[in-house]
XYZ file of C-alpha atoms in Angstrom:
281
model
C 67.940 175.983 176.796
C 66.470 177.297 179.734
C 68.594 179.908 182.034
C 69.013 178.119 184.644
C 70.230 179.392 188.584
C 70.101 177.573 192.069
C 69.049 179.869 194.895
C 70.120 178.376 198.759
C 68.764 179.913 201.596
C 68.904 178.474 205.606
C 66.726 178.781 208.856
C 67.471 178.117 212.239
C 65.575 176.670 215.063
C 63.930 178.983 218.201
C 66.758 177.282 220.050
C 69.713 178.285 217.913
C 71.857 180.611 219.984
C 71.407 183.674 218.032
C 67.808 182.985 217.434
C 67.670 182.990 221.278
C 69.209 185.923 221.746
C 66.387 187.494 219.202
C 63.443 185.916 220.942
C 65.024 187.486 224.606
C 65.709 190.733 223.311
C 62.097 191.108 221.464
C 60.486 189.288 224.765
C 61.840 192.479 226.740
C 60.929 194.889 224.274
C 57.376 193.253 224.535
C 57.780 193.926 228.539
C 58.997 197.628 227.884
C 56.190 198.158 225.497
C 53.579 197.178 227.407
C 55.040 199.293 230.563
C 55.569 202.050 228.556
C 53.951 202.581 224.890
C 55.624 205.358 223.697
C 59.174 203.581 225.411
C 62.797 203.985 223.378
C 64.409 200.737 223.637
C 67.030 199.312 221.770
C 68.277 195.776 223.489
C 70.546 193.623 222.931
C 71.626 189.657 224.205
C 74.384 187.738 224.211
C 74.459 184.124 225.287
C 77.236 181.553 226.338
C 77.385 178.936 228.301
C 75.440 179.649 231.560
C 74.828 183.372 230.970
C 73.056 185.898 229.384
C 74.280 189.573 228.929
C 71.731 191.928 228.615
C 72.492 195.438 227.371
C 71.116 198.267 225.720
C 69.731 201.945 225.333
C 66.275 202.001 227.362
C 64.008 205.037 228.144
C 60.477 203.679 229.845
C 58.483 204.808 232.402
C 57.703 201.761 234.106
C 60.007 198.453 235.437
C 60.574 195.472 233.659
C 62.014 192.018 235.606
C 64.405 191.629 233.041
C 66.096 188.573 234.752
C 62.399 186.728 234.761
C 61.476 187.577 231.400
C 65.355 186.159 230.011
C 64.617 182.780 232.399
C 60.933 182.654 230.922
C 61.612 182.457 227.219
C 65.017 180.731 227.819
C 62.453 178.286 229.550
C 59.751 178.310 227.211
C 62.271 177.497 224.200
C 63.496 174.113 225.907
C 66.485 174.948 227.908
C 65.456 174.457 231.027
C 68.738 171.012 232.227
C 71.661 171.847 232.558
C 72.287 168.571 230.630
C 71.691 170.678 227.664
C 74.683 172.853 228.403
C 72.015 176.062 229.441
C 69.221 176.019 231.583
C 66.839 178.806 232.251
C 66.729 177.894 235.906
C 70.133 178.525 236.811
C 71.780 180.691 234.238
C 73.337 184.273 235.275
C 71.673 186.868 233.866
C 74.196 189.990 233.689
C 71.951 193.774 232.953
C 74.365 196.274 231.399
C 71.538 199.030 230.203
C 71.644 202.607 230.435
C 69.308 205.473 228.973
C 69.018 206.266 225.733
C 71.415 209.450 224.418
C 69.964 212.713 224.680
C 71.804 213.337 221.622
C 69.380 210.826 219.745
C 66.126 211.196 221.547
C 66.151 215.295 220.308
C 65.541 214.065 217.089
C 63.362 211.163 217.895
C 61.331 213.688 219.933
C 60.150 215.677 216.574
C 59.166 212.710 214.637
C 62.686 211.473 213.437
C 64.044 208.111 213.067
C 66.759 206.779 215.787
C 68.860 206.645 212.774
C 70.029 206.106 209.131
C 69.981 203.361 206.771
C 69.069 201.525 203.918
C 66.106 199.174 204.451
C 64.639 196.599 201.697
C 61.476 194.921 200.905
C 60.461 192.094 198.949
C 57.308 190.085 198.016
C 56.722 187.162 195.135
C 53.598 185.011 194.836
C 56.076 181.639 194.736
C 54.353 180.745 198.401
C 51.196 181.538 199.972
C 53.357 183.780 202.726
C 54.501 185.718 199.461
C 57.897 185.002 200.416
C 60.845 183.324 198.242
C 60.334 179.514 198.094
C 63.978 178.330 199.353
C 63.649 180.831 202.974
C 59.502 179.407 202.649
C 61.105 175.802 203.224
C 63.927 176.385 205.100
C 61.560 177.901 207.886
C 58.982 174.948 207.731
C 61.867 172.423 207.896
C 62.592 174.329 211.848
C 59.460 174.776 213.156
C 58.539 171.250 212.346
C 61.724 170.336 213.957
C 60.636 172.251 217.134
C 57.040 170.682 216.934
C 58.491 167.541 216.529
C 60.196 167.903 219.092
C 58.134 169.335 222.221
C 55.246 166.506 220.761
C 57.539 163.604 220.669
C 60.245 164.190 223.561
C 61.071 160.232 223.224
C 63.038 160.777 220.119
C 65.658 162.448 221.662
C 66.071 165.461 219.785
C 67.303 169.264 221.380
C 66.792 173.061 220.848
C 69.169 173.738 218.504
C 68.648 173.104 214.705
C 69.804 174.571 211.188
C 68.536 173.968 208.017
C 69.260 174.976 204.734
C 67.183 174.356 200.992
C 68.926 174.867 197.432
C 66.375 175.553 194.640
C 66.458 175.395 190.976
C 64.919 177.767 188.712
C 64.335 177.954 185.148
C 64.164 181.507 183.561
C 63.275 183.044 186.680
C 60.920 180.271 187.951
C 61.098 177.619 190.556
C 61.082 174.193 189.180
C 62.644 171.607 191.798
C 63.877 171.173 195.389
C 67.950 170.407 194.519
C 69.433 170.206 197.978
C 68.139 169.893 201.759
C 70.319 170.001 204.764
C 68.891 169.851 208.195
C 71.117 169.934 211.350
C 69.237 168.664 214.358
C 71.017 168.558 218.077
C 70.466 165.364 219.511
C 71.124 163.309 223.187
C 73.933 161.217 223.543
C 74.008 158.207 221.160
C 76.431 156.277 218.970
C 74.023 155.743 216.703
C 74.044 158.204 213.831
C 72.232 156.183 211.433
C 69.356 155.833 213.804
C 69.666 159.705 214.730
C 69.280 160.654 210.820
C 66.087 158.198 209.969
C 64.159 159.723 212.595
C 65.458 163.269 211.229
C 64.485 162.216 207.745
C 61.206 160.348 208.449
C 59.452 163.172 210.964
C 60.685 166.037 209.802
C 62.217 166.205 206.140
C 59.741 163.736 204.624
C 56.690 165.604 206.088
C 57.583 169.096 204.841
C 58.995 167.526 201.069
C 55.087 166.155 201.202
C 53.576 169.989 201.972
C 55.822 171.080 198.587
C 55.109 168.006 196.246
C 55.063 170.279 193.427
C 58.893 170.682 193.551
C 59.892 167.321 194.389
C 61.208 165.978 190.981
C 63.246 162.680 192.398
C 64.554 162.408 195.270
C 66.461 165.698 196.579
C 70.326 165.468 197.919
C 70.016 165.187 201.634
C 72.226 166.056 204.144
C 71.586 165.468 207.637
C 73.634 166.100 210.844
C 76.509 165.723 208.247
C 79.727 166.345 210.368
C 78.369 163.716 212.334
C 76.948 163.918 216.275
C 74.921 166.968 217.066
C 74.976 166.521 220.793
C 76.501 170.130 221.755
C 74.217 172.807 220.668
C 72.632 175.958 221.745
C 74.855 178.956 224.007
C 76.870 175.780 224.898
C 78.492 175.247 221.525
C 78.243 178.826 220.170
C 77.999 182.191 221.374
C 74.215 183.772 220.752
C 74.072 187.139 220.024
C 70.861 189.234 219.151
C 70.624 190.463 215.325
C 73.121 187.643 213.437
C 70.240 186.121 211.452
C 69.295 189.154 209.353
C 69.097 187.375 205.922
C 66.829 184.616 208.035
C 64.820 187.143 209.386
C 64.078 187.853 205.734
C 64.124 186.874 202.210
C 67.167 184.355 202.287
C 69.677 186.254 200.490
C 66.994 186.724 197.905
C 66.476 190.528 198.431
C 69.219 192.769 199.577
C 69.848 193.917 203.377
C 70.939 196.721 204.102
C 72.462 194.963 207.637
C 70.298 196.437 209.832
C 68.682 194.339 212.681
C 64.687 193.743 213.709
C 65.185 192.093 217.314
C 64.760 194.013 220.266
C 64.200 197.817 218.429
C 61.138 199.931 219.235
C 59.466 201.120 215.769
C 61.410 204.400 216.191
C 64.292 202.833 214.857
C 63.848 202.083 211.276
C 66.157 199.387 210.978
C 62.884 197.683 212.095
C 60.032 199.598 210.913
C 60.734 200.919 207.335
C 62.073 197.344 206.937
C 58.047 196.360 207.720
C 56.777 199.131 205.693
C 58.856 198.293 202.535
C 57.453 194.677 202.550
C 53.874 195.952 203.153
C 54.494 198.182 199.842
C 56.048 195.258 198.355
């Protein structure tokens, strides 16, 4: 008999709160970057309803709008109603960012890391991304959510999504898709059963088609399965940058050592060795 083990692993969608917070806190270390090459900036978001909290450790020599770069990718992600419970247009934007400590930068300044840690890396020729089958799907099921989506507004559905892929293997191999569940936000409707057919048909079915191989049956599917998904994004939860590590990388496949990517210049290695591990990988 075969050894056999189920591996899960989950994605979210741009416009998951926490997956916001990412994408603002990156977008301003982008700005800071570009201002500033050689720039110390560790930044991070947090998101409710109607406001975004920006703090952080900066050094730069140069100036960054950080409340039009927050509004601009808060904008660009689909929030831009306040229908949806967030809207780029309106939403406070609080700055709370100081300089970065002396007591840090004196080591950073001789070619030291901002700090300690333990970073991993992983690679495995399951997908053509090298990356573990159940995170591989997991990500394709969002951002065909999101392209689904922006292309086809008239099915109703929001930012915020979730989705999550089990996978058996057999002695160490992947053999067949087990389990997908895919949480998509939604407008108002009382019709679930219409809300789930459209999930299934334009966005599950597609990406089950892209990984035939592993489609043995029909998989359990789960979708919106506590029922309406109409409150979603900062609304329903509170975003905050750096609460997606294992979906930032192997899906609970590899071990993390807890340290976050988003919004961290490559002097901190959280981010950096993190990169370099996976390129030795």
């Amino acid at each position: 008999m075969p050894r056999t083990t189920i591996y899960t692993s989950e994605s979210v969608s741009e416009g998951h709160p926490d997956k916001l917070a990412d994408q603002i806190s990156d977008a301003l270390l982008d700005e800071f970057l570009a201002q500033d090459p050689q720039a110390r900036v560790a930044v991070e978001t947090l998101l409710t309803r109607g406001l975004a909290v920006i703090a952080g450790e900066v050094t730069v020599d140069g100036y960054v709008d950080i409340a039009q770069t927050v509004r601009h990718v808060v904008k660009e992600v689909g929030y831009t109603d306040t229908d949806l419970g967030f809207d780029g247009n309106t939403c406070g934007v609080l700055v709370a960012i100081q300089e970065q400590s002396a007591h840090i930068a004196q080591g950073v300044d001789t070619g030291g890391a901002g700090d300690q840690g333990m970073m991993f890396g992983m690679a495995t020729n399951e997908t053509v991304e090298l990356m573990p089958l159940p995170i591989a799907i997991a990500h394709r099921l969002t951002a065909v959510a999101a392209d689904v989506r922006k292309k086809h507004p008239s099915l109703g559905f929001r930012p915020d999504a979730k989705s999550q892929v089990s996978v058996r293997y057999e002695d160490g191999r992947a053999k067949r898709i087990e389990t997908v569940v895919l949480s998509q936000q939604h407008g108002p409707t009382k019709d679930q059963v219409e809300v789930r057919e459209k999930v299934k048909a334009h966005i599950i079915e597609p990406v089950l088609k892209e990984f035939a191989e592993y489609v043995d049956g029909t998989p359990d599917l789960h979708i919106n399965p506590t029922g309406a998904f109409e409150i979603g994004g900062p609304q329903g939860d509170t975003g905050l940058t750096g609460r997606k590590i294992i979906v930032d990388t192997y899906g609970g496949l590899c071990p993390h050592g807890g340290g976050a990517f988003s919004g961290e210049d490559p002097t901190k290695v959280d981010r950096s060795a993190a990169y370099m591990a996976r390129h030795v990988a």
